[in-house]
Amino acid sequence: MNVSVRELDVDFMVFSGHKIYGPTGIGILYGKQQWLDKLPPYQGGGDMIKTVTLEKTVYNELPFKFEAGTPDIAGAIGLAAALKYVNAIGIERIQATEAALMDYAMEALQKIPNLRIVGQAKQRAGVISFLLGTAHPFDTGELLDKQGIAVRTGHHCCQPVMDIFGIPGTTRASFAFYNTEAEIDALVGGLERAAKILL
Amino acid sequence: MGTENTVHKTIEQSQQEIIDEFEFLTDWMDKYEMIIQMGKELPEIDQQYKVPENLIKGCQSQVWLHADFKEGKLFFSADSDALITKGLVALVVRVLSGHSPKEIIASDLHFVDDIGLKSHLSPTRSNGLLSMLKQIKHYAIAFNTLQH
């Protein structure tokens, strides 16, 4: 969804480039100028200083004050390209496509015997966590992997939640706008084959 | 202990046997199915040994490994909460259980490479398997030292 930092009146906002099809290792930090001016630099290096005398160091202006040393040039160009790409397709269109894929996947997955969807969020977006019978999520994931289907397995950086559910982790399928219904069919087929071996 | 069938075979013979069994299957899903089946057939570890001290470090899923030293030979029993891992454990137990510490220390474990497992396993599983083999060699070194 589109987010307006002005409408929300946020002081700071961050996001990672790889979440929007951009390169890894780069992200965006938005901050209100009044706060960024007050914040001292967290790192020293080239280009972050305006003048230095024995008495006084004057830091460079924003954003250079926080961009010490050689910048991640390739990363920045890559992230800009990714943002242009996503904007050209359109956030609403991406959202609608992903929502349709999610509905299709939820319906198809629920038909698999012994498959349990973990979490029942009303406004589910992007991912479906599940368990196949008593099979360990790593086993399910590995057998899907062997069939050319990439999913994530484990506790997904939220171990306390896994403790609440009383499970070691989940297998998790996520969808991007370029995924297809045929790929979801392949996931279902892959899970049925894995179930035959594991259960 | 599930080691009776390995007692009269050398480590090399057991490795060759596994290599032959895997060669017979061409589809990796079938190979995985066999690994899982081996895991299901692995005799249960005595519950008293399923303790944190017996957990192998470096495994993403939980693996318990216990070593028994009887009449100059090491016998291993093990378990895991994940089936593929348990199958891998079963392979290792089958090759190494029932041999003297000296034999285990001197063994060249090439079957993992030869059956193509190393390149097919996910890196975390592959590392876990290596940790397991290392732990077994450590047991062997420790019991070998105790003997003398």
CSV table of C-alpha atoms in Angstrom, one decimal:
chain,number,residue,atom,x,y,z
A,1,MET,CA,0.0,0.0,0.0
A,2,ASN,CA,1.0,3.6,-0.5
A,3,VAL,CA,2.2,5.3,2.6
A,4,SER,CA,2.4,9.0,3.1
A,5,VAL,CA,4.9,10.0,5.8
A,6,ARG,CA,3.4,13.5,5.9
A,7,GLU,CA,-0.2,12.3,6.4
A,8,LEU,CA,0.9,9.9,9.1
A,9,ASP,CA,3.2,12.6,10.5
A,10,VAL,CA,5.9,10.1,11.4
A,11,ASP,CA,9.2,11.1,12.8
A,12,PHE,CA,11.1,8.2,11.3
A,13,MET,CA,10.5,5.4,8.9
A,14,VAL,CA,12.7,2.7,7.5
A,15,PHE,CA,12.4,0.0,4.9
A,16,SER,CA,14.7,-2.6,3.2
A,17,GLY,CA,15.4,-2.6,-0.5
A,18,HIS,CA,15.1,-6.3,-0.9
A,19,LYS,CA,11.4,-6.1,0.3
A,20,ILE,CA,10.6,-4.2,-2.9
A,21,TYR,CA,12.6,-6.3,-5.4
A,22,GLY,CA,15.6,-4.2,-4.9
A,23,PRO,CA,19.2,-5.2,-4.0
A,24,THR,CA,20.1,-6.5,-0.6
A,25,GLY,CA,22.2,-4.5,1.8
A,26,ILE,CA,20.5,-1.2,1.1
A,27,GLY,CA,17.4,0.5,2.6
A,28,ILE,CA,15.8,3.8,3.2
A,29,LEU,CA,15.7,5.9,6.3
A,30,TYR,CA,13.2,8.7,6.4
A,31,GLY,CA,13.5,11.2,9.2
A,32,LYS,CA,12.1,14.6,9.9
A,33,GLN,CA,14.8,17.2,9.3
A,34,GLN,CA,14.4,18.7,12.8
A,35,TRP,CA,15.4,15.3,14.3
A,36,LEU,CA,18.1,14.5,11.8
A,37,ASP,CA,19.7,17.9,12.4
A,38,LYS,CA,19.9,17.2,16.1
A,39,LEU,CA,21.2,13.7,15.8
A,40,PRO,CA,25.0,13.3,15.9
A,41,PRO,CA,26.7,11.1,13.2
A,42,TYR,CA,26.9,7.5,14.2
A,43,GLN,CA,29.9,6.8,12.0
A,44,GLY,CA,33.0,8.7,10.8
A,45,GLY,CA,34.5,8.7,7.3
A,46,GLY,CA,34.9,10.5,4.1
A,47,ASP,CA,32.4,13.3,3.1
A,48,MET,CA,30.7,13.6,6.4
A,49,ILE,CA,32.7,16.5,7.6
A,50,LYS,CA,32.5,20.1,6.4
A,51,THR,CA,35.4,21.8,8.1
A,52,VAL,CA,37.9,20.7,10.8
A,53,THR,CA,40.2,23.0,12.8
A,54,LEU,CA,41.9,22.0,16.1
A,55,GLU,CA,39.1,23.9,17.9
A,56,LYS,CA,36.1,22.7,16.1
A,57,THR,CA,34.6,20.1,13.7
A,58,VAL,CA,31.6,21.1,11.6
A,59,TYR,CA,29.7,18.2,10.2
A,60,ASN,CA,28.4,18.3,6.6
A,61,GLU,CA,24.8,19.0,6.0
A,62,LEU,CA,22.1,16.3,5.5
A,63,PRO,CA,22.2,13.7,4.3
A,64,PHE,CA,26.0,13.6,3.9
A,65,LYS,CA,26.4,13.8,7.7
A,66,PHE,CA,25.1,10.2,7.9
A,67,GLU,CA,26.8,8.9,4.8
A,68,ALA,CA,30.4,8.4,5.8
A,69,GLY,CA,32.8,6.9,3.4
A,70,THR,CA,32.3,5.3,0.0
A,71,PRO,CA,28.5,5.0,-0.5
A,72,ASP,CA,26.7,1.9,-1.8
A,73,ILE,CA,26.5,3.3,-5.3
A,74,ALA,CA,25.4,0.1,-7.1
A,75,GLY,CA,22.9,-0.6,-4.3
A,76,ALA,CA,21.4,2.9,-4.6
A,77,ILE,CA,21.1,2.7,-8.4
A,78,GLY,CA,19.5,-0.8,-8.0
A,79,LEU,CA,17.0,0.4,-5.4
A,80,ALA,CA,16.0,3.4,-7.6
A,81,ALA,CA,15.5,1.0,-10.5
A,82,ALA,CA,13.4,-1.3,-8.3
A,83,LEU,CA,11.2,1.6,-7.1
A,84,LYS,CA,10.7,2.8,-10.7
A,85,TYR,CA,9.8,-0.8,-11.7
A,86,VAL,CA,7.2,-1.2,-9.0
A,87,ASN,CA,5.7,2.2,-9.6
A,88,ALA,CA,5.4,1.5,-13.3
A,89,ILE,CA,3.4,-1.6,-12.6
A,90,GLY,CA,1.4,0.1,-9.9
A,91,ILE,CA,1.1,-0.7,-6.2
A,92,GLU,CA,-2.7,-1.2,-6.5
A,93,ARG,CA,-2.3,-3.6,-9.4
A,94,ILE,CA,0.4,-5.6,-7.5
A,95,GLN,CA,-1.8,-5.7,-4.4
A,96,ALA,CA,-4.8,-7.0,-6.4
A,97,THR,CA,-2.8,-9.6,-8.1
A,98,GLU,CA,-1.3,-10.8,-4.9
A,99,ALA,CA,-4.7,-10.9,-3.1
A,100,ALA,CA,-6.1,-13.0,-5.9
A,101,LEU,CA,-3.2,-15.4,-5.7
A,102,MET,CA,-3.6,-15.6,-1.9
A,103,ASP,CA,-7.3,-16.5,-2.2
A,104,TYR,CA,-6.5,-19.1,-4.8
A,105,ALA,CA,-3.7,-20.6,-2.6
A,106,MET,CA,-5.8,-20.6,0.6
A,107,GLU,CA,-8.6,-22.5,-1.2
A,108,ALA,CA,-6.2,-25.0,-2.8
A,109,LEU,CA,-4.2,-25.6,0.4
A,110,GLN,CA,-7.2,-26.1,2.6
A,111,LYS,CA,-8.2,-29.1,0.4
A,112,ILE,CA,-5.0,-30.9,1.2
A,113,PRO,CA,-5.7,-33.5,3.9
A,114,ASN,CA,-3.7,-33.1,7.1
A,115,LEU,CA,-2.6,-29.6,6.2
A,116,ARG,CA,-3.0,-27.1,8.9
A,117,ILE,CA,-2.8,-23.3,8.2
A,118,VAL,CA,-1.2,-21.6,11.1
A,119,GLY,CA,-2.6,-18.2,12.0
A,120,GLN,CA,-6.1,-17.0,11.0
A,121,ALA,CA,-5.5,-13.3,10.3
A,122,LYS,CA,-8.5,-11.7,8.7
A,123,GLN,CA,-6.4,-9.4,6.5
A,124,ARG,CA,-3.8,-11.9,5.4
A,125,ALA,CA,-1.3,-10.5,3.0
A,126,GLY,CA,1.7,-12.1,1.2
A,127,VAL,CA,2.4,-15.2,3.2
A,128,ILE,CA,0.7,-18.5,4.3
A,129,SER,CA,2.3,-20.4,7.1
A,130,PHE,CA,1.3,-24.1,7.4
A,131,LEU,CA,2.2,-27.5,8.8
A,132,LEU,CA,1.8,-30.8,7.0
A,133,GLY,CA,0.5,-33.3,9.6
A,134,THR,CA,3.1,-34.2,12.1
A,135,ALA,CA,6.0,-33.6,9.7
A,136,HIS,CA,8.7,-31.2,10.8
A,137,PRO,CA,8.6,-28.0,8.8
A,138,PHE,CA,12.3,-28.6,7.7
A,139,ASP,CA,11.3,-31.9,6.2
A,140,THR,CA,8.3,-30.5,4.3
A,141,GLY,CA,10.5,-27.6,3.0
A,142,GLU,CA,13.3,-29.8,1.9
A,143,LEU,CA,11.0,-32.1,-0.1
A,144,LEU,CA,9.3,-29.1,-1.7
A,145,ASP,CA,12.8,-27.8,-2.5
A,146,LYS,CA,13.7,-31.1,-4.2
A,147,GLN,CA,10.6,-30.5,-6.4
A,148,GLY,CA,11.7,-27.1,-7.4
A,149,ILE,CA,9.5,-25.2,-5.0
A,150,ALA,CA,11.1,-22.5,-2.8
A,151,VAL,CA,9.5,-21.9,0.6
A,152,ARG,CA,10.8,-20.7,3.9
A,153,THR,CA,11.0,-22.9,7.0
A,154,GLY,CA,11.6,-22.3,10.6
A,155,HIS,CA,10.4,-19.9,13.3
A,156,HIS,CA,10.6,-16.8,10.9
A,157,CYS,CA,12.2,-14.7,13.6
A,158,CYS,CA,9.3,-15.0,16.0
A,159,GLN,CA,10.1,-17.8,18.4
A,160,PRO,CA,7.7,-16.7,21.2
A,161,VAL,CA,4.8,-16.9,18.7
A,162,MET,CA,5.9,-20.5,17.8
A,163,ASP,CA,5.9,-21.2,21.6
A,164,ILE,CA,2.3,-19.9,21.8
A,165,PHE,CA,1.2,-22.3,19.0
A,166,GLY,CA,3.3,-25.0,20.5
A,167,ILE,CA,5.2,-25.8,17.3
A,168,PRO,CA,8.9,-25.9,16.3
A,169,GLY,CA,8.2,-23.6,13.3
A,170,THR,CA,6.2,-23.6,10.1
A,171,THR,CA,6.6,-24.0,6.4
A,172,ARG,CA,5.8,-20.7,4.7
A,173,ALA,CA,4.9,-19.9,1.1
A,174,SER,CA,4.9,-16.3,0.0
A,175,PHE,CA,3.6,-14.8,-3.1
A,176,ALA,CA,4.8,-12.1,-5.4
A,177,PHE,CA,2.8,-10.5,-8.2
A,178,TYR,CA,4.8,-12.5,-10.8
A,179,ASN,CA,3.7,-15.8,-9.3
A,180,THR,CA,1.0,-17.8,-11.1
A,181,GLU,CA,-1.9,-20.0,-10.3
A,182,ALA,CA,0.0,-22.8,-12.1
A,183,GLU,CA,2.8,-22.4,-9.5
A,184,ILE,CA,0.4,-22.7,-6.7
A,185,ASP,CA,-0.9,-25.9,-8.3
A,186,ALA,CA,2.7,-27.1,-8.3
A,187,LEU,CA,3.0,-26.3,-4.6
A,188,VAL,CA,-0.2,-28.3,-3.9
A,189,GLY,CA,1.1,-31.2,-6.0
A,190,GLY,CA,4.5,-31.0,-4.2
A,191,LEU,CA,2.8,-31.0,-0.8
A,192,GLU,CA,0.7,-34.0,-1.7
A,193,ARG,CA,3.8,-35.9,-2.8
A,194,ALA,CA,5.7,-34.8,0.4
A,195,ALA,CA,2.8,-36.0,2.5
A,196,LYS,CA,2.9,-39.4,1.0
A,197,ILE,CA,6.6,-39.7,2.0
A,198,LEU,CA,6.5,-38.0,5.4
A,199,LEU,CA,3.1,-39.0,6.9
B,1,MET,CA,20.8,-50.8,19.5
B,2,GLY,CA,20.1,-51.5,15.9
B,3,THR,CA,23.8,-52.2,15.3
B,4,GLU,CA,23.7,-56.0,15.0
B,5,ASN,CA,23.7,-55.9,11.2
B,6,THR,CA,26.8,-53.7,11.1
B,7,VAL,CA,28.9,-55.6,13.6
B,8,HIS,CA,30.3,-58.1,11.1
B,9,LYS,CA,30.9,-55.6,8.4
B,10,THR,CA,33.8,-53.2,8.1
B,11,ILE,CA,33.1,-49.5,7.9
B,12,GLU,CA,34.2,-49.6,4.3
B,13,GLN,CA,31.7,-52.4,3.5
B,14,SER,CA,28.8,-50.6,5.1
B,15,GLN,CA,29.7,-47.4,3.1
B,16,GLN,CA,29.8,-49.4,-0.2
B,17,GLU,CA,26.5,-51.0,0.6
B,18,ILE,CA,24.9,-47.6,1.1
B,19,ILE,CA,26.5,-46.3,-2.1
B,20,ASP,CA,25.1,-49.2,-4.1
B,21,GLU,CA,21.6,-48.7,-2.6
B,22,PHE,CA,21.6,-45.1,-3.6
B,23,GLU,CA,23.0,-45.7,-7.1
B,24,PHE,CA,19.9,-47.9,-7.7
B,25,LEU,CA,17.6,-44.9,-7.4
B,26,THR,CA,17.8,-42.1,-10.0
B,27,ASP,CA,15.2,-39.7,-8.8
B,28,TRP,CA,16.2,-37.6,-5.8
B,29,MET,CA,12.7,-37.7,-4.3
B,30,ASP,CA,13.1,-41.5,-4.2
B,31,LYS,CA,16.5,-41.1,-2.5
B,32,TYR,CA,14.9,-38.8,0.1
B,33,GLU,CA,12.1,-41.3,0.5
B,34,MET,CA,14.7,-44.0,1.3
B,35,ILE,CA,16.5,-41.7,3.7
B,36,ILE,CA,13.3,-41.0,5.5
B,37,GLN,CA,12.4,-44.7,5.5
B,38,MET,CA,15.8,-45.4,7.2
B,39,GLY,CA,15.0,-42.8,9.7
B,40,LYS,CA,11.7,-44.4,10.5
B,41,GLU,CA,13.4,-47.8,11.0
B,42,LEU,CA,16.1,-46.4,13.3
B,43,PRO,CA,15.6,-48.1,16.7
B,44,GLU,CA,14.4,-45.8,19.3
B,45,ILE,CA,17.0,-44.2,21.6
B,46,ASP,CA,16.5,-44.9,25.3
B,47,GLN,CA,14.6,-42.0,26.7
B,48,GLN,CA,17.2,-41.4,29.4
B,49,TYR,CA,19.7,-40.4,26.7
B,50,LYS,CA,17.4,-37.9,25.1
B,51,VAL,CA,18.8,-35.1,27.2
B,52,PRO,CA,20.3,-31.7,26.4
B,53,GLU,CA,23.8,-32.9,27.0
B,54,ASN,CA,23.4,-35.4,24.1
B,55,LEU,CA,22.2,-32.8,21.7
B,56,ILE,CA,24.6,-32.2,18.8
B,57,LYS,CA,25.7,-28.6,18.4
B,58,GLY,CA,25.5,-27.2,14.9
B,59,CYS,CA,22.3,-29.0,13.9
B,60,GLN,CA,19.3,-26.8,13.0
B,61,SER,CA,16.9,-29.5,14.1
B,62,GLN,CA,17.4,-31.4,17.3
B,63,VAL,CA,19.6,-34.4,17.2
B,64,TRP,CA,20.4,-36.6,20.2
B,65,LEU,CA,23.4,-38.9,20.0
B,66,HIS,CA,24.5,-41.3,22.7
B,67,ALA,CA,27.5,-43.5,22.7
B,68,ASP,CA,27.9,-46.8,24.6
B,69,PHE,CA,31.3,-48.5,25.0
B,70,LYS,CA,31.1,-52.3,25.2
B,71,GLU,CA,33.9,-54.8,24.8
B,72,GLY,CA,36.2,-52.4,23.0
B,73,LYS,CA,33.5,-51.2,20.6
B,74,LEU,CA,31.4,-48.1,20.3
B,75,PHE,CA,27.7,-48.4,19.8
B,76,PHE,CA,25.6,-45.4,18.9
B,77,SER,CA,22.0,-44.7,19.4
B,78,ALA,CA,20.3,-41.5,18.2
B,79,ASP,CA,17.1,-39.6,17.4
B,80,SER,CA,15.9,-36.4,15.8
B,81,ASP,CA,12.7,-34.5,15.7
B,82,ALA,CA,13.0,-34.1,11.9
B,83,LEU,CA,12.6,-37.2,9.7
B,84,ILE,CA,15.2,-36.4,7.0
B,85,THR,CA,17.7,-35.6,9.7
B,86,LYS,CA,16.8,-38.8,11.5
B,87,GLY,CA,17.4,-40.7,8.2
B,88,LEU,CA,20.8,-39.1,7.9
B,89,VAL,CA,21.6,-40.1,11.5
B,90,ALA,CA,20.5,-43.6,10.7
B,91,LEU,CA,23.0,-43.8,7.8
B,92,VAL,CA,25.8,-42.6,10.1
B,93,VAL,CA,24.9,-45.0,12.9
B,94,ARG,CA,24.7,-47.8,10.4
B,95,VAL,CA,28.3,-47.1,9.1
B,96,LEU,CA,30.0,-46.4,12.4
B,97,SER,CA,28.2,-48.2,15.2
B,98,GLY,CA,29.8,-51.4,16.4
B,99,HIS,CA,33.4,-50.5,15.6
B,100,SER,CA,36.4,-49.9,17.8
B,101,PRO,CA,37.4,-46.3,18.5
B,102,LYS,CA,40.6,-46.9,16.5
B,103,GLU,CA,38.6,-48.0,13.4
B,104,ILE,CA,36.3,-45.0,13.7
B,105,ILE,CA,39.2,-42.6,14.1
B,106,ALA,CA,40.9,-44.0,11.0
B,107,SER,CA,37.8,-44.3,8.9
B,108,ASP,CA,37.6,-42.3,5.7
B,109,LEU,CA,33.9,-41.4,5.4
B,110,HIS,CA,33.4,-40.9,1.7
B,111,PHE,CA,29.8,-42.2,1.3
B,112,VAL,CA,28.2,-38.8,1.9
B,113,ASP,CA,30.1,-37.3,-1.0
B,114,ASP,CA,29.8,-40.4,-3.2
B,115,ILE,CA,26.0,-40.6,-3.0
B,116,GLY,CA,25.8,-36.9,-3.9
B,117,LEU,CA,24.2,-36.0,-0.6
B,118,LYS,CA,26.6,-33.2,0.1
B,119,SER,CA,25.5,-31.2,-2.9
B,120,HIS,CA,21.9,-32.0,-2.5
B,121,LEU,CA,21.4,-31.2,1.2
B,122,SER,CA,20.6,-27.7,2.2
B,123,PRO,CA,23.8,-26.0,3.7
B,124,THR,CA,22.3,-26.1,7.2
B,125,ARG,CA,21.6,-29.9,6.9
B,126,SER,CA,25.0,-30.5,5.4
B,127,ASN,CA,26.7,-28.6,8.3
B,128,GLY,CA,24.6,-30.6,10.7
B,129,LEU,CA,25.7,-33.8,9.2
B,130,LEU,CA,29.3,-32.8,9.4
B,131,SER,CA,28.9,-31.8,13.1
B,132,MET,CA,27.4,-35.2,13.7
B,133,LEU,CA,30.3,-37.0,12.1
B,134,LYS,CA,32.7,-34.8,14.0
B,135,GLN,CA,31.0,-35.6,17.3
B,136,ILE,CA,31.3,-39.3,16.6
B,137,LYS,CA,35.0,-39.0,16.0
B,138,HIS,CA,35.3,-37.0,19.2
B,139,TYR,CA,33.6,-39.8,21.1
B,140,ALA,CA,36.0,-42.3,19.5
B,141,ILE,CA,39.0,-40.2,20.4
B,142,ALA,CA,37.8,-39.9,24.0
B,143,PHE,CA,37.1,-43.6,24.4
B,144,ASN,CA,40.4,-44.4,22.7
B,145,THR,CA,42.2,-42.3,25.2
B,146,LEU,CA,40.3,-43.8,28.1
B,147,GLN,CA,41.3,-47.3,27.0
B,148,HIS,CA,45.0,-46.6,27.3
